[in-house]
Amino acid sequence: MDFLKGRLDGFTGPEQKLGPLVRLFRANFRPYARRYAFAVVMMVIAALATAASAYIIREIINKIFIQKNEGLVFTIAGVIVLIYLVKGFATYFSSVTLTKIGNSMVARLQRQLYDAVLKQDISFFQRHALGDIVVRISQNAAAARSAIDLIVMSLGRDLFTLISLVAVMVVQNPLMSLLSLVIAPVAIYGITHLLGKVRTAARKEVVTLAQIITIVQESVQGIRVVKSFGLEDRLRRSFEAATINVEQLSNRIATLSARSSPLMETLGGFAIAFVVMFGGYQIVHYNADPGAFFSFITALLLAYEPAKRLARFNLDLEKSLVGVRMMYEVLDLVPVLQSAPDAVEARFDSATVTLDRVDFAYGEAPVLRGLSLTAPENSVVALVGPSGAGKSTVFSLVERFYDPTGGAVLINGTDIRRFTVDSLRRHVALVTQDTFLFDGTVAANIADGRPGASRAEIEAAARDANAYDFIMAMPDGFESRVGEGGGNLSGGQRQRIAIARAILRQAPILLLDEATSALDAQAERDIQEALGRLMQGRTTFVIAHRLATVRDADIIYVMDKGEVVQKGTHEELMAEGGLYAHLRALQFREGGEGG
Ligand code: ADP
């Protein structure tokens, strides 16, 4: 959430205000221009009908009530029905059109935001809480819609209505119109004053809302930890604090916004009182036209609502613009890690992977220092070392989730930064401890390994992964659902599906993070066997936790504090003593073979 801070109380000048708005219109107005035009025409018709309804009052008063012209009663009544009919239908069409445009725009913007988020580097997801991302995708698109709606409605409906009503007022009584419009500047000054305060509060509210979502998400994902450590109270307290915060900010925004009402109502009261006094005076003393007077009063009363909304226009727009700005912050984020302009497609069937004097740091503290290691074609290289040594970091660098700060990662002698990111990652398969499956069918999860794989290939991969039998024993076989995060399956089953997914990928490089949690002997054997098949004909890096794995590895690199401290086979390293022999005593579990 750090990219929100610092901007909270920042001053927003006119150029910063118009910037996002102009952009929003440029990007989202054109596709809907014709429909907008239709909606605006409808709103103009409705505005004219409103003006006509004020105008006709003069005829009603003068022709019917004063001249008592019976013949005109039906005509005028007919015209009145017609005016309201037109107004009703025009309003209907404009609001339906606007709503549909709005819905389609929200959907479009949400897709763009989701794309922008997916495109980000791994580091983005470590920097930003899920809640923050969720709020941006769900709420900011809606804010963009309301900004555009507000502008179209204000200009189309309110401004036109106001203009046509003022026209009626001017026609009926020019002098009085001029005098009653003097009030406008007072209203505008008062409203502008409220603006700054609302802006600050609105932005804070969005941030706090994101905190609420983050707390909920962490509680749900970590529910086992929460329950077994009895963290409910602590979480409840942070949640409570966040909700109280949102409540107070919402109240503040509401209070500030509502403050425009007493201001506007009082001014409106003064305006009407003035008109009654002045108009009454004209009629009593100068025998002015009473129809014109009532028509004027009607127009004034009708003008009140749109004028009030227009006065609040800036205030409401400011609230939506907070969301629009936050939306563009996401859309404008450029991932640091991108394919070089002259990058080439990676194309290789077998790979020699070399880390050449690699330096790396996530932040300030160096994590890898001058690390060099090589995995020859079709070899199995085991990385061992105490936790925090940098083993997972090596994986991240081979996948190019990050770039080294010094040195290079080479595949068959080519710096991986020369390859396009996508093509590089197509050549790498990852099997981690915490196997993540997506809610969907077993078949779909395996097929994620290689989009477009045939059913026969999927089943073959499942067989190689020793997963076929248990899959077929499930109620719907390959069409069974795995549940959210693979919740319907046991840990060992999830791993075998993840192995099948990796087998299907047919990638020449395999990154394998062995599970630390022990499974029962049979499951352990099934998985070892599946992994054995998976490793065949690939260059494998394995973060090893099992004795069997290090014994079978072609080369073992012993890492400590970001450096390679020992290198060799199991026998060589055991003979050598040092960290490896020490770790052997502490770290390696006996594998399923019981040896
Ligand atoms: P290993 O896999 O050997 O346990 P890692 O590669 O995960 O070690 O971590 C090496 C060091 O880098 C550790 O000190 C760890 O705290 C740090 N580290 C790992 N991931 C990150 C990250 N995303 N941001 C900051 N530091 C990290």
XYZ file of C-alpha atoms in Angstrom, residues 162-587:
426
model
C -30.946 25.191 -16.234
C -30.272 27.097 -19.443
C -33.746 26.508 -20.823
C -35.375 27.441 -17.523
C -33.306 30.600 -17.288
C -34.415 31.355 -20.834
C -38.030 31.035 -19.702
C -37.308 33.328 -16.759
C -35.671 35.914 -18.971
C -38.541 35.858 -21.443
C -41.097 36.265 -18.669
C -39.285 38.899 -16.634
C -35.789 40.023 -17.652
C -35.165 42.447 -14.814
C -36.132 40.021 -12.080
C -33.999 37.283 -13.702
C -30.951 39.461 -13.561
C -31.494 40.316 -9.919
C -32.086 36.738 -8.774
C -28.979 35.430 -10.525
C -26.813 37.623 -8.314
C -27.000 34.817 -5.781
C -24.970 32.352 -7.904
C -21.448 33.590 -7.024
C -22.194 33.245 -3.291
C -23.184 29.598 -3.775
C -20.127 28.802 -5.868
C -17.777 30.285 -3.294
C -19.301 28.262 -0.471
C -19.086 24.971 -2.342
C -15.494 25.395 -3.470
C -14.549 25.883 0.129
C -15.797 22.396 1.046
C -13.884 20.739 -1.756
C -10.417 20.325 -0.344
C -11.645 18.606 2.781
C -13.697 16.022 0.914
C -10.780 15.166 -1.338
C -8.481 14.250 1.532
C -11.091 12.212 3.346
C -12.110 10.269 0.234
C -8.589 9.096 -0.464
C -8.016 7.995 3.096
C -11.241 6.056 2.993
C -10.139 3.990 0.007
C -6.871 3.126 1.717
C -8.599 2.009 4.885
C -11.067 -0.063 2.907
C -8.134 -1.917 1.397
C -6.867 -2.663 4.904
C -10.176 -4.270 5.792
C -10.012 -6.550 2.795
C -6.411 -7.491 3.580
C -7.286 -8.486 7.132
C -10.176 -10.644 5.930
C -8.032 -12.285 3.295
C -5.229 -13.101 5.719
C -7.668 -14.491 8.253
C -9.289 -16.747 5.667
C -6.037 -17.993 4.174
C -4.398 -18.506 7.517
C -7.480 -19.772 9.331
C -5.700 -22.846 10.687
C -2.929 -20.760 12.188
C -5.470 -18.259 13.474
C -7.459 -20.934 15.263
C -4.644 -23.004 16.616
C -2.748 -20.002 17.971
C -5.922 -18.316 19.184
C -5.262 -15.160 17.150
C -8.968 -14.340 16.845
C -8.826 -11.552 19.402
C -5.844 -9.854 17.896
C -7.372 -10.004 14.407
C -10.719 -8.854 15.702
C -9.055 -5.819 17.234
C -7.235 -4.805 14.046
C -10.416 -5.381 12.077
C -12.405 -3.305 14.511
C -9.888 -0.482 14.313
C -10.032 -0.515 10.518
C -13.845 -0.536 10.407
C -14.040 2.319 12.904
C -11.610 4.227 10.738
C -13.734 3.708 7.631
C -16.866 4.606 9.579
C -15.368 7.882 10.750
C -14.036 8.791 7.348
C -17.362 7.975 5.684
C -19.137 10.105 8.255
C -16.739 12.928 7.627
C -17.247 12.756 3.885
C -21.009 12.617 4.340
C -21.026 15.546 6.772
C -18.853 17.663 4.527
C -20.903 16.860 1.456
C -24.167 17.468 3.269
C -22.947 20.871 4.403
C -23.733 22.145 0.939
C -27.462 21.602 1.675
C -28.048 24.221 4.399
C -26.054 26.646 2.304
C -28.038 26.016 -0.852
C -31.446 25.774 0.844
C -30.985 29.073 2.625
C -29.835 30.803 -0.521
C -32.801 29.280 -2.387
C -35.183 30.581 0.280
C -33.766 34.082 -0.067
C -34.075 33.946 -3.839
C -37.724 32.911 -3.764
C -38.632 35.407 -1.024
C -37.021 38.134 -3.068
C -38.909 37.169 -6.207
C -42.241 37.102 -4.369
C -41.593 40.555 -2.905
C -40.350 42.127 -6.089
C -42.881 40.397 -8.366
C -45.750 41.145 -6.005
C -44.692 44.779 -5.941
C -44.665 44.921 -9.762
C -48.124 43.380 -10.000
C -49.714 45.522 -7.290
C -48.214 48.815 -8.399
C -47.562 48.475 -12.101
C -50.258 46.021 -13.091
C -47.671 43.534 -14.398
C -48.676 40.320 -16.180
C -49.637 37.771 -13.484
C -49.196 34.795 -15.854
C -45.616 35.825 -16.521
C -45.016 36.114 -12.788
C -46.218 32.592 -12.039
C -44.384 31.163 -14.995
C -41.260 32.876 -13.695
C -41.718 31.459 -10.196
C -42.299 27.968 -11.620
C -39.144 28.165 -13.723
C -37.203 29.403 -10.707
C -38.437 26.537 -8.537
C -37.710 23.996 -11.255
C -34.237 25.474 -11.796
C -33.437 24.977 -8.160
C -32.684 21.234 -8.266
C -30.414 21.235 -11.329
C -28.678 24.363 -10.022
C -28.072 22.640 -6.698
C -26.626 19.610 -8.460
C -24.428 21.762 -10.644
C -23.171 23.599 -7.584
C -22.197 20.237 -6.102
C -20.759 19.073 -9.412
C -17.175 19.844 -8.518
C -17.585 18.266 -5.113
C -18.972 15.011 -6.481
C -16.512 14.931 -9.333
C -13.694 15.283 -6.844
C -14.838 12.158 -5.026
C -14.865 10.096 -8.207
C -11.579 11.513 -9.391
C -9.846 10.036 -6.364
C -10.689 6.624 -7.784
C -9.754 7.604 -11.325
C -6.320 8.775 -10.224
C -5.760 5.581 -8.281
C -6.829 3.574 -11.314
C -4.257 5.288 -13.502
C -1.588 4.679 -10.898
C -2.105 0.975 -11.542
C -2.489 1.236 -15.313
C 0.688 3.301 -15.523
C 2.872 0.908 -13.563
C 5.464 -0.457 -15.905
C 6.890 -3.830 -14.906
C 10.623 -3.509 -14.361
C 11.273 -6.882 -15.892
C 10.459 -6.759 -19.549
C 11.782 -8.411 -22.652
C 14.564 -6.383 -24.224
C 13.527 -4.701 -27.493
C 15.879 -6.957 -29.449
C 15.093 -10.088 -27.420
C 14.891 -13.386 -29.286
C 12.644 -16.406 -28.781
C 14.287 -19.003 -26.585
C 14.501 -22.305 -28.468
C 16.311 -25.286 -26.988
C 15.544 -28.916 -26.215
C 18.215 -29.390 -23.593
C 19.916 -26.862 -21.427
C 23.140 -26.223 -19.610
C 22.324 -23.653 -16.965
C 25.106 -21.521 -15.535
C 25.065 -18.850 -12.879
C 28.167 -16.793 -13.483
C 29.372 -14.740 -10.506
C 25.842 -13.676 -9.684
C 25.198 -10.895 -7.161
C 21.685 -10.250 -6.019
C 19.757 -8.341 -3.363
C 16.009 -7.890 -2.816
C 16.643 -4.699 -0.920
C 19.817 -3.402 0.667
C 21.254 -6.592 2.107
C 23.060 -8.796 -0.432
C 21.408 -12.214 -0.780
C 23.693 -13.826 -3.365
C 27.355 -12.834 -3.546
C 29.399 -13.812 -6.561
C 27.540 -17.093 -6.803
C 28.711 -19.417 -9.579
C 27.302 -22.820 -10.380
C 26.619 -24.965 -13.411
C 24.031 -27.594 -14.197
C 25.111 -29.532 -17.288
C 22.554 -30.879 -19.770
C 20.247 -33.525 -18.318
C 21.915 -33.490 -14.935
C 20.366 -33.317 -11.506
C 21.825 -30.573 -9.372
C 20.917 -30.472 -5.711
C 21.016 -27.223 -3.767
C 21.409 -27.722 -0.060
C 22.108 -25.336 2.748
C 20.526 -23.792 5.803
C 17.326 -21.853 5.310
C 17.990 -18.321 4.118
C 21.079 -19.450 2.191
C 19.529 -18.250 -1.089
C 18.352 -21.495 -2.699
C 14.882 -20.261 -3.647
C 16.457 -17.076 -4.894
C 18.464 -19.109 -7.400
C 15.152 -20.500 -8.708
C 13.688 -17.019 -9.021
C 16.696 -15.866 -11.014
C 16.544 -18.839 -13.402
C 12.849 -18.082 -14.051
C 13.800 -14.450 -14.373
C 11.414 -13.233 -11.713
C 14.258 -10.877 -10.883
C 17.446 -9.820 -12.667
C 20.807 -10.233 -10.951
C 22.505 -7.018 -9.839
C 25.840 -8.425 -10.982
C 26.982 -11.355 -13.114
C 24.588 -13.300 -15.331
C 22.409 -16.381 -15.677
C 23.271 -18.245 -18.877
C 21.485 -21.021 -20.724
C 23.655 -22.851 -23.251
C 25.985 -19.876 -23.035
C 23.345 -17.204 -23.750
C 22.452 -14.592 -21.134
C 18.763 -15.202 -20.337
C 18.117 -11.473 -20.607
C 18.565 -11.944 -24.356
C 15.449 -14.140 -24.486
C 11.891 -12.889 -24.405
C 10.506 -13.436 -20.924
C 7.578 -15.586 -22.114
C 9.658 -17.911 -24.247
C 12.202 -18.359 -21.449
C 9.519 -19.323 -18.955
C 7.990 -21.799 -21.422
C 11.235 -23.737 -21.095
C 11.053 -23.964 -17.317
C 8.739 -26.095 -15.174
C 8.359 -25.413 -11.482
C 7.218 -27.873 -8.816
C 7.073 -26.301 -5.384
C 6.286 -27.527 -1.912
C 3.063 -25.599 -1.638
C 1.500 -26.934 -4.804
C -1.083 -24.457 -5.930
C -4.057 -25.714 -7.915
C -6.808 -23.554 -9.353
C -10.440 -24.212 -8.593
C -11.579 -26.279 -11.572
C -11.365 -29.845 -12.795
C -8.386 -32.147 -12.392
C -7.980 -32.230 -16.171
C -7.965 -28.430 -16.412
C -5.308 -28.175 -13.719
C -3.017 -30.623 -15.468
C -3.653 -28.923 -18.810
C -2.353 -25.639 -17.334
C 1.085 -27.177 -17.905
C 0.724 -26.812 -21.639
C -2.344 -25.084 -23.077
C -3.740 -27.017 -26.013
C -2.615 -30.440 -24.780
C -4.881 -33.287 -25.900
C -6.880 -35.445 -23.518
C -4.598 -38.405 -24.272
C -1.520 -36.335 -23.374
C -3.151 -35.207 -20.148
C -3.936 -38.805 -19.177
C -0.436 -39.962 -20.106
C 1.054 -37.230 -17.910
C -1.223 -38.306 -15.067
C -0.027 -41.921 -15.478
C 3.617 -40.858 -15.403
C 2.910 -38.837 -12.293
C 1.353 -41.888 -10.563
C -1.853 -39.880 -10.359
C -4.016 -41.815 -12.818
C -5.401 -44.367 -10.391
C -6.504 -42.006 -7.677
C -7.951 -39.618 -10.254
C -10.032 -42.419 -11.778
C -11.196 -43.392 -8.288
C -12.652 -39.885 -7.792
C -16.416 -39.568 -8.460
C -16.052 -37.734 -11.777
C -12.580 -38.940 -12.738
C -10.666 -36.268 -14.623
C -13.722 -34.029 -14.468
C -13.746 -33.959 -10.655
C -13.320 -30.537 -9.147
C -10.237 -29.939 -7.024
C -11.865 -27.225 -4.918
C -10.400 -23.832 -4.138
C -6.606 -24.136 -3.876
C -6.993 -27.895 -4.380
C -8.802 -28.224 -1.047
C -10.620 -31.447 -2.048
C -7.343 -33.348 -2.390
C -4.736 -34.614 0.042
C -1.267 -33.088 0.082
C 0.236 -36.066 -1.731
C -2.485 -36.007 -4.389
C -2.020 -32.305 -4.993
C 1.701 -32.890 -5.454
C 1.166 -35.609 -8.006
C -1.223 -33.413 -9.980
C 1.397 -30.669 -9.881
C 3.960 -33.209 -11.134
C 1.630 -34.235 -13.970
C 1.257 -30.551 -14.839
C 5.053 -30.204 -14.942
C 5.456 -33.402 -17.013
C 2.977 -32.096 -19.559
C 4.958 -28.891 -19.848
C 7.841 -30.785 -21.506
C 10.221 -28.060 -20.432
C 13.962 -28.788 -20.625
C 14.594 -27.122 -17.248
C 12.950 -28.353 -14.081
C 12.962 -26.468 -10.780
C 11.949 -28.723 -7.959
C 11.460 -27.696 -4.353
C 11.110 -30.915 -2.435
C 8.350 -31.081 0.122
C 9.545 -30.928 3.703
C 6.427 -32.453 5.186
C 6.519 -36.213 5.502
C 3.889 -38.297 3.714
C 3.082 -41.917 4.415
C 5.551 -44.398 2.936
C 3.374 -45.396 -0.009
C 2.592 -41.828 -1.062
C 6.267 -40.988 -0.619
C 7.283 -43.851 -2.925
C 4.666 -42.873 -5.530
C 5.917 -39.321 -5.552
C 9.591 -40.252 -5.708
C 8.877 -42.519 -8.643
C 6.883 -39.777 -10.403
C 9.644 -37.257 -9.788
C 12.187 -39.721 -11.162
C 10.236 -39.871 -14.424
C 9.791 -36.107 -14.434
C 13.539 -35.504 -14.119
C 14.421 -37.802 -16.990
C 15.898 -35.956 -19.943
C 15.789 -32.583 -18.186
C 18.204 -30.330 -16.420
C 16.942 -30.363 -12.869
C 17.624 -28.043 -9.960
C 16.310 -29.469 -6.757
C 16.178 -27.891 -3.327
C 16.768 -31.162 -1.562
C 15.341 -32.324 1.710
C 15.562 -36.076 1.176
C 18.644 -38.183 1.545
C 17.712 -40.218 -1.522
C 17.664 -37.078 -3.634
C 21.127 -35.858 -2.669
C 22.531 -39.382 -3.066
C 21.243 -39.585 -6.626
C 22.195 -36.031 -7.566
C 25.013 -35.595 -10.095
C 26.337 -32.529 -8.328
C 25.524 -31.052 -4.950
C 26.107 -27.380 -4.288
C 26.212 -26.521 -0.616
C 25.137 -22.932 -0.123
C 25.528 -20.675 2.877
C 24.800 -16.956 3.136
C 24.493 -16.551 -0.615
C 27.701 -18.318 -1.508
C 28.663 -21.797 -2.657
C 30.794 -23.228 0.120
C 31.127 -26.837 -1.055
C 30.560 -28.760 -4.252
C 30.686 -32.470 -5.154
C 28.815 -35.740 -4.933
C 27.335 -37.095 -1.746
C 30.269 -39.440 -1.155
C 32.859 -36.756 -1.865
C 31.172 -34.280 0.435
C 30.691 -36.775 3.231
C 34.384 -37.552 3.042
C 35.191 -33.853 3.045
C 33.232 -33.137 6.220
C 32.346 -29.439 6.835
C 28.873 -27.902 6.434
C 27.529 -30.754 4.324
C 28.308 -33.451 6.837
C 26.881 -31.217 9.528
C 23.650 -30.672 7.541
C 23.424 -34.352 6.759
C 23.103 -34.981 10.457
C 20.404 -32.314 10.886
C 18.554 -31.793 7.686
